mmCIF file of C-alpha atoms in Angstrom:
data_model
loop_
_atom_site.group_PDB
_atom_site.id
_atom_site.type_symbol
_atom_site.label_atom_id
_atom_site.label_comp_id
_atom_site.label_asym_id
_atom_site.label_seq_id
_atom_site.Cartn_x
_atom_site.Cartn_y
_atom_site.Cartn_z
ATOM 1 C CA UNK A 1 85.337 96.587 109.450
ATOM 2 C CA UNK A 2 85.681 100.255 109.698
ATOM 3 C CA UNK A 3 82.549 102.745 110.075
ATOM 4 C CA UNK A 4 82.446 106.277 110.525
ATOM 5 C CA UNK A 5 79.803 109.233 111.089
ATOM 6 C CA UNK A 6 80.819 112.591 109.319
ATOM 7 C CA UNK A 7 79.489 115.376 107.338
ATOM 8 C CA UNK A 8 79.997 114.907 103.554
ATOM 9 C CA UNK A 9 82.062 116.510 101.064
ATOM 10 C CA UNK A 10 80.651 119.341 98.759
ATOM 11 C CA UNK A 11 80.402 116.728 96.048
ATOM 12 C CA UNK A 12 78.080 114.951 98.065
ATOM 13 C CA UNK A 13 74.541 115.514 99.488
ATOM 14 C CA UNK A 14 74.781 117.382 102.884
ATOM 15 C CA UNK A 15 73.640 116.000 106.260
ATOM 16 C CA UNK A 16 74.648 113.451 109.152
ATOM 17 C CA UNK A 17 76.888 111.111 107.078
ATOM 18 C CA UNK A 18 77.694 107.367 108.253
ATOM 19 C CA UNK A 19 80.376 104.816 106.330
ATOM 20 C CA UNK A 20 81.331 101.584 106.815
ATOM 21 C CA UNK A 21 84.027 99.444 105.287
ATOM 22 C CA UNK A 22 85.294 95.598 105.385
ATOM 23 C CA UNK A 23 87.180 93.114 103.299
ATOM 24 C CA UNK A 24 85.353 90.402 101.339
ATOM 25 C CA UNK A 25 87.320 87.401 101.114
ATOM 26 C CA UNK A 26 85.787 86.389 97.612
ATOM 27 C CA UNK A 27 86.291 88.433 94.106
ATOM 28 C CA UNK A 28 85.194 91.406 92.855
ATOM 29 C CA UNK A 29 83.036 89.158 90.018
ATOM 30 C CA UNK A 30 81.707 87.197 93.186
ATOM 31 C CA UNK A 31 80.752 89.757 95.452
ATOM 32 C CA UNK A 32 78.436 92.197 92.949
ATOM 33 C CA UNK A 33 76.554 88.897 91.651
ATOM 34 C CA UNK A 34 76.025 88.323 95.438
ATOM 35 C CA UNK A 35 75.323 92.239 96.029
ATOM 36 C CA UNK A 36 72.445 93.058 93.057
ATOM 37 C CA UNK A 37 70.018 90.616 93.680
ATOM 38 C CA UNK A 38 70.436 90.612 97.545
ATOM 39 C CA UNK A 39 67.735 89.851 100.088
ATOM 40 C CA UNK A 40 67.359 92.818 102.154
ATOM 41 C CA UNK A 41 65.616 90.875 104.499
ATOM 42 C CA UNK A 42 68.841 88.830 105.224
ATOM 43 C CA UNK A 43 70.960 92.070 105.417
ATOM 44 C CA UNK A 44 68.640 93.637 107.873
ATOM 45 C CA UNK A 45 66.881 91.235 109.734
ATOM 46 C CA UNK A 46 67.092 92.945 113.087
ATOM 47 C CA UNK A 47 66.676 96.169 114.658
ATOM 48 C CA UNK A 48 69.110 98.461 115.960
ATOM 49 C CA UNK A 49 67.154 100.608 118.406
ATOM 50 C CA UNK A 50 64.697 102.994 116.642
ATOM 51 C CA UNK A 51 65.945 101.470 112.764
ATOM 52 C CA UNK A 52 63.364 98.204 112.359
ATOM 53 C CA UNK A 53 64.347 95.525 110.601
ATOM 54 C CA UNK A 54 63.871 94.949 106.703
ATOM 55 C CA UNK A 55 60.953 92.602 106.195
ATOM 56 C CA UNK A 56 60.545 92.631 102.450
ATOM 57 C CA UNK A 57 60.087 94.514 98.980
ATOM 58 C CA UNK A 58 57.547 95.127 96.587
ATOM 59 C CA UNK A 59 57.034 97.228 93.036
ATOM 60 C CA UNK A 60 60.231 96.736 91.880
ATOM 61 C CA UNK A 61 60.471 98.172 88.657
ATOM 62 C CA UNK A 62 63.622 96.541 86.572
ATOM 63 C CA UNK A 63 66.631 94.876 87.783
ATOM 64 C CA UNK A 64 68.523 95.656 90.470
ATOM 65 C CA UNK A 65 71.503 97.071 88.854
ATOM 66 C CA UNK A 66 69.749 99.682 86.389
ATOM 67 C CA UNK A 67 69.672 103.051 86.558
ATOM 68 C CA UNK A 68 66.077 104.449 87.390
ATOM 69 C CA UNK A 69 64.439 101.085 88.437
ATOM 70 C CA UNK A 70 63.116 101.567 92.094
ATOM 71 C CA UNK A 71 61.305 99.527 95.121
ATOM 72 C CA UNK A 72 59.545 99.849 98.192
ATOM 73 C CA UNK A 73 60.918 98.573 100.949
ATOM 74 C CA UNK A 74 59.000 97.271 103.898
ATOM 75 C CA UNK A 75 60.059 97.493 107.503
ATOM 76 C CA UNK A 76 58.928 95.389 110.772
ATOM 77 C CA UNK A 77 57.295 98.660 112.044
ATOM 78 C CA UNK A 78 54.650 98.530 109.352
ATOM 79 C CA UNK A 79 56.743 101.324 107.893
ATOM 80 C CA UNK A 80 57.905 101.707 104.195
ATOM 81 C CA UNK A 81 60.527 103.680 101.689
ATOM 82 C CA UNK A 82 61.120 104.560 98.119
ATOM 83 C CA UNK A 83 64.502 103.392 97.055
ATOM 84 C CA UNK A 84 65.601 103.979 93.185
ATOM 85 C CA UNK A 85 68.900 103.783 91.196
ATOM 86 C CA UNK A 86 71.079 106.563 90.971
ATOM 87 C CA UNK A 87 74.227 104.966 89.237
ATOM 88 C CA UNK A 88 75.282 101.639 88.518
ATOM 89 C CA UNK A 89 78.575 100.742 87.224
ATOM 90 C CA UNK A 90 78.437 97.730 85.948
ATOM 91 C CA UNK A 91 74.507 97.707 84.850
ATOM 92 C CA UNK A 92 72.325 95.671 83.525
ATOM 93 C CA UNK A 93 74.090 92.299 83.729
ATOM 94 C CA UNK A 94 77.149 93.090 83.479
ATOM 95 C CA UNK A 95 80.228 92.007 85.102
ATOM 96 C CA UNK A 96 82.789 94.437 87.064
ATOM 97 C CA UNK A 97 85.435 95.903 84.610
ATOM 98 C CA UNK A 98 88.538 97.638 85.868
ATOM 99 C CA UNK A 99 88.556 96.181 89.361
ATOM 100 C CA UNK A 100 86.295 98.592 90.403
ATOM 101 C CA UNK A 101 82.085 98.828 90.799
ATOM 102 C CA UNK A 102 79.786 101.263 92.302
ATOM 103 C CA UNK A 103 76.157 101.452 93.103
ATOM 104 C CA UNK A 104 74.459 104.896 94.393
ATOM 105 C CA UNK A 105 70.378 105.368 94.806
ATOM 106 C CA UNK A 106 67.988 107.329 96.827
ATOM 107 C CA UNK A 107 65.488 106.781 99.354
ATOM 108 C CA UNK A 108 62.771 109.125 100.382
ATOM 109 C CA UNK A 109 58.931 108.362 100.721
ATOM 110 C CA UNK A 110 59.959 107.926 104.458
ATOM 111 C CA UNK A 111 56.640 106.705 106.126
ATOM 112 C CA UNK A 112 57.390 105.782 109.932
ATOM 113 C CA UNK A 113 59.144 108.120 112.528
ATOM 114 C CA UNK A 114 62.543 109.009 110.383
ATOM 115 C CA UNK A 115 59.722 111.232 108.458
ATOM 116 C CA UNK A 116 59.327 113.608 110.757
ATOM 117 C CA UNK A 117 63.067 114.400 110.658
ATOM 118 C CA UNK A 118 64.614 113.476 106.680
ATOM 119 C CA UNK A 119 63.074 114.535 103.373
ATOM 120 C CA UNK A 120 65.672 111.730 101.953
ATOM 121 C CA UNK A 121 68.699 109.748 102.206
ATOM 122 C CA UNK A 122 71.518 109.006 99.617
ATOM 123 C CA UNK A 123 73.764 105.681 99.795
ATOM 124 C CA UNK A 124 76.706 104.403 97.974
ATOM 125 C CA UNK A 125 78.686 101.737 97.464
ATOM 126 C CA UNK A 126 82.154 101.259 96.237
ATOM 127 C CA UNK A 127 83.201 97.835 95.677
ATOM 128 C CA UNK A 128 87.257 97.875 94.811
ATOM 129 C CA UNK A 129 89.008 94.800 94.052
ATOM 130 C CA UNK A 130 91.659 93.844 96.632
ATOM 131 C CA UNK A 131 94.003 90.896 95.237
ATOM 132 C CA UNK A 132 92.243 87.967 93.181
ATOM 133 C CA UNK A 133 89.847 86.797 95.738
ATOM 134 C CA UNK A 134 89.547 89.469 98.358
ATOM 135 C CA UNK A 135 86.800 92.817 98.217
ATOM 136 C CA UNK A 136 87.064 95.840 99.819
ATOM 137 C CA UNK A 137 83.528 97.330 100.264
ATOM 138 C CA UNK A 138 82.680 100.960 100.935
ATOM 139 C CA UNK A 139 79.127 102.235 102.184
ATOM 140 C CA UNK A 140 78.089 105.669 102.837
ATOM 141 C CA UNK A 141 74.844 106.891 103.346
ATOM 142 C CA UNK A 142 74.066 110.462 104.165
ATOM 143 C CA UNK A 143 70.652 111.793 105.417
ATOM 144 C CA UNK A 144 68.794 115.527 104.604
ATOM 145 C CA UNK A 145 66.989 117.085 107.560
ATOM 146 C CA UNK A 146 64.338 118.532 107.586
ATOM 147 C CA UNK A 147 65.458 121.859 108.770
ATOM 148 C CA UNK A 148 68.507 123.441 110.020
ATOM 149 C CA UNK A 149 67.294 122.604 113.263
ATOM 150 C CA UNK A 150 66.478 118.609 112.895
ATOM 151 C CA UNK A 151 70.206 117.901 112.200
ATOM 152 C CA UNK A 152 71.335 117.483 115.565
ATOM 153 C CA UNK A 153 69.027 115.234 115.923
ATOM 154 C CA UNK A 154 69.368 113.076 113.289
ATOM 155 C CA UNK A 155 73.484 113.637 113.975
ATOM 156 C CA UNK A 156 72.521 111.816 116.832
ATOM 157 C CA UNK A 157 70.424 109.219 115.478
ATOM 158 C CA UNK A 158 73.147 108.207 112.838
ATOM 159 C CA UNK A 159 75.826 108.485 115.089
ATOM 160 C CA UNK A 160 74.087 106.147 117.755
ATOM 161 C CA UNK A 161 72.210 103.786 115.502
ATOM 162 C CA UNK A 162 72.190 104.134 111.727
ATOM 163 C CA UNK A 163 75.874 103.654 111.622
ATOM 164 C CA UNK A 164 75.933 99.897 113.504
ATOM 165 C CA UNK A 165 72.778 99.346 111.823
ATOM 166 C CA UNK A 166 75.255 99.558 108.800
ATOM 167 C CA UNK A 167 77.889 97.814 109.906
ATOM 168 C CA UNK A 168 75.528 94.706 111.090
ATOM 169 C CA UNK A 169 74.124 94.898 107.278
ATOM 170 C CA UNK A 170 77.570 95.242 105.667
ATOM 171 C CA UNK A 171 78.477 92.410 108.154
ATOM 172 C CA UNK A 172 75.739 90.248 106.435
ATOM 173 C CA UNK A 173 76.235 90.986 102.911
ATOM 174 C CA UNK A 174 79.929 90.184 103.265
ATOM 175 C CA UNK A 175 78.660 86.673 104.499
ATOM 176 C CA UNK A 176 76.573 86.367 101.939
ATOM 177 C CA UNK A 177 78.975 86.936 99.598
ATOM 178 C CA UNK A 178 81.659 84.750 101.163
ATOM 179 C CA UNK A 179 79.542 81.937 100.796
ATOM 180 C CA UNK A 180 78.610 82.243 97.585
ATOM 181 C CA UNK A 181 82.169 81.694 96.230
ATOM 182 C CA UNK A 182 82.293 79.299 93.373
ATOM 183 C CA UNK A 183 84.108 76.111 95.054
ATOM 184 C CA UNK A 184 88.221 76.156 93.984
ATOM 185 C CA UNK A 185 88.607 73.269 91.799
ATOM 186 C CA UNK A 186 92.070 71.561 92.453
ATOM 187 C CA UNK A 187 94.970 71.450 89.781
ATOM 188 C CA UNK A 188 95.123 69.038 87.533
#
């Protein structure tokens, strides 16, 4: 797994920007149906010093892999956040085409103590196919301050926690997906 903390390109919102990459043993067609209708309580299930754990999600508005649907997500800390679809590619069902996928969204509603320093957060994934049953997964997930002056700060924060809080989740959804690989069926 690889992970990073940097500031993002123009292209990209700016603020404290973390990534994290790994390698899927399982294929591309494998690892998005494991990734769209994914527990986030089983990707986040424990803290990572100030982050609480994911405990559940409510008001979801369409499926997870449609642009515009969004969720609440609930935290251990009796905290919550808006997430909601940015891109999807595939959407709505579909399988990966082109040995490539990619799922972007935005979170903001931030109602525990990241509030008093982010209006919002943007994540993406990139989900590249790697050989016939391997996955190389991107994540990046950039946060807006408040202010000119909250950013180092919340540099700080990412840099210390967000980004292993990342890499524990990216951790779990590759698990997730490696064990939901379709058995191999010998040769006739």
């Amino acid at each position: 797994m690889v992970s990073e903390v940097s500031e993002a390109s123009p292209a990209w919102p700016r603020g404290p920007t973390a990534m994290v990459t790994t390698v899927v043993e399982a294929s591309l067609d494998q690892v998005w149906a494991a990734f769209v209708p994914v527990d986030l309580a089983q990707v986040f299930p424990r803290p990572k010093g100030p982050i609480p754990a994911v405990t559940g999600v409510s008001g979801q508005t369409g499926p997870w892999d449609v642009v515009g649907s969004a969720r609440h997500v609930h935290l251990a800390d009796g905290s919550r956040v808006r997430e909601e679809i940015l891109a999807s590619t595939p959407c709505d069902g579909a399988a990966p085409s082109g040995g490539t996928a990619r799922f972007a969204y935005r979170v903001a509603g931030f109602t525990g103590p990241l509030a008093a320093l982010t209006d919002a957060a943007h994540g993406e994934w990139r989900f590249v196919a790697d050989g016939p049953a391997r996955t190389k997964i991107t994540w990046r997930y950039t946060f807006l301050p408040r202010g000119w002056w909250i950013r180092p700060a919340l540099a700080l924060l990412v840099a210390t926690f967000w980004r292993a809080y990342m890499a524990d989740g990216l951790d779990n959804v590759r698990r997730l997906a490696e064990g939901a690989r379709a058995p191999v069926r010998p040769q006739p």
